C-alpha positions as semicolon CSV with decimal commas, in nm:
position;residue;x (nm);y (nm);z (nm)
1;X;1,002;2,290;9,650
2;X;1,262;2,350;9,375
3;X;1,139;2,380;9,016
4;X;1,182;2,081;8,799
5;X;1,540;2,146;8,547
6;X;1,561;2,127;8,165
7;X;1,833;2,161;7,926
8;X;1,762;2,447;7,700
9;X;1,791;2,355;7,341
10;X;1,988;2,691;7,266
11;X;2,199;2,724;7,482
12;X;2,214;2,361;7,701
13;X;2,220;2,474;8,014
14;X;1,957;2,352;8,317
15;X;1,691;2,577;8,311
16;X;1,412;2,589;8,545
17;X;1,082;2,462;8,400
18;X;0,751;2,682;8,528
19;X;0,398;2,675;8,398
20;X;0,586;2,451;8,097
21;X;0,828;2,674;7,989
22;X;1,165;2,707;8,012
23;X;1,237;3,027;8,249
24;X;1,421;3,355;8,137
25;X;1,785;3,339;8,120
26;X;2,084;3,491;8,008
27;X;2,304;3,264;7,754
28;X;2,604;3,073;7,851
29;X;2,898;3,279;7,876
30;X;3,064;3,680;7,966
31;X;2,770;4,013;7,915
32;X;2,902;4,251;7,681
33;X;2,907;4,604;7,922
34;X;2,699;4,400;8,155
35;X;2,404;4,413;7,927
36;X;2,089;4,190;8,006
37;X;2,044;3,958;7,706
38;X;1,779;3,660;7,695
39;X;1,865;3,390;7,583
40;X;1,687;3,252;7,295
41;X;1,552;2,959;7,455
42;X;1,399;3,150;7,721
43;X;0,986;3,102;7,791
44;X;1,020;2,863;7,498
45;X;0,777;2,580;7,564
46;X;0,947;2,295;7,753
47;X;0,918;1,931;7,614
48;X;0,637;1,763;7,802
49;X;0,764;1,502;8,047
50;X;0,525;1,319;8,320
51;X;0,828;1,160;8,443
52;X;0,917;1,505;8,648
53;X;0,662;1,602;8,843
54;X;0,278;1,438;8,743
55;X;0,103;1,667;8,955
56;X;0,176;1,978;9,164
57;X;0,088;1,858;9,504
58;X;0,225;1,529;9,502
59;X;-0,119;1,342;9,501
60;X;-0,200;1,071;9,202
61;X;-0,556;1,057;9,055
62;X;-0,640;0,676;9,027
63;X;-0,703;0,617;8,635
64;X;-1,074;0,456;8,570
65;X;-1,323;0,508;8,268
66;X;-1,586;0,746;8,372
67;X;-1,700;1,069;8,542
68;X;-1,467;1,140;8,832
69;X;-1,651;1,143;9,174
70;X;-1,759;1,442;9,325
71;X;-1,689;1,412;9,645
């Protein structure tokens, strides 16, 4: 399963979002004497959307008042 994909808000490319933050990256464009380079935006905190992906296995937690059952 592919990560869930963000534009950054430096640089606006798709980033993969992991743990809620955007994943390192280089920025858009040519490396100066191949040089690594983050880009700003990287392991920024992502915007929080429940739209992507609500949980990691798939499953959905029926919403009631209360203390969740045990078992």
């Amino acid at each position: 399963m592919s990560a869930p994909r963000r534009l950054c808000p430096v640089c606006r490319r798709e980033i993969a979002v992991v743990a809620g933050r955007f994943a390192r990256h280089d920025p858009a464009g040519s490396r100066v004497a191949a040089e690594l380079v983050s880009c700003p935006g990287s392991r920024r905190q992502a915007p929080y959307d429940s739209a992507l992906q609500p949980s990691l296995d798939g499953s959905v937690v029926p919403v009631f008042p209360g203390q969740l059952p045990l078992f």
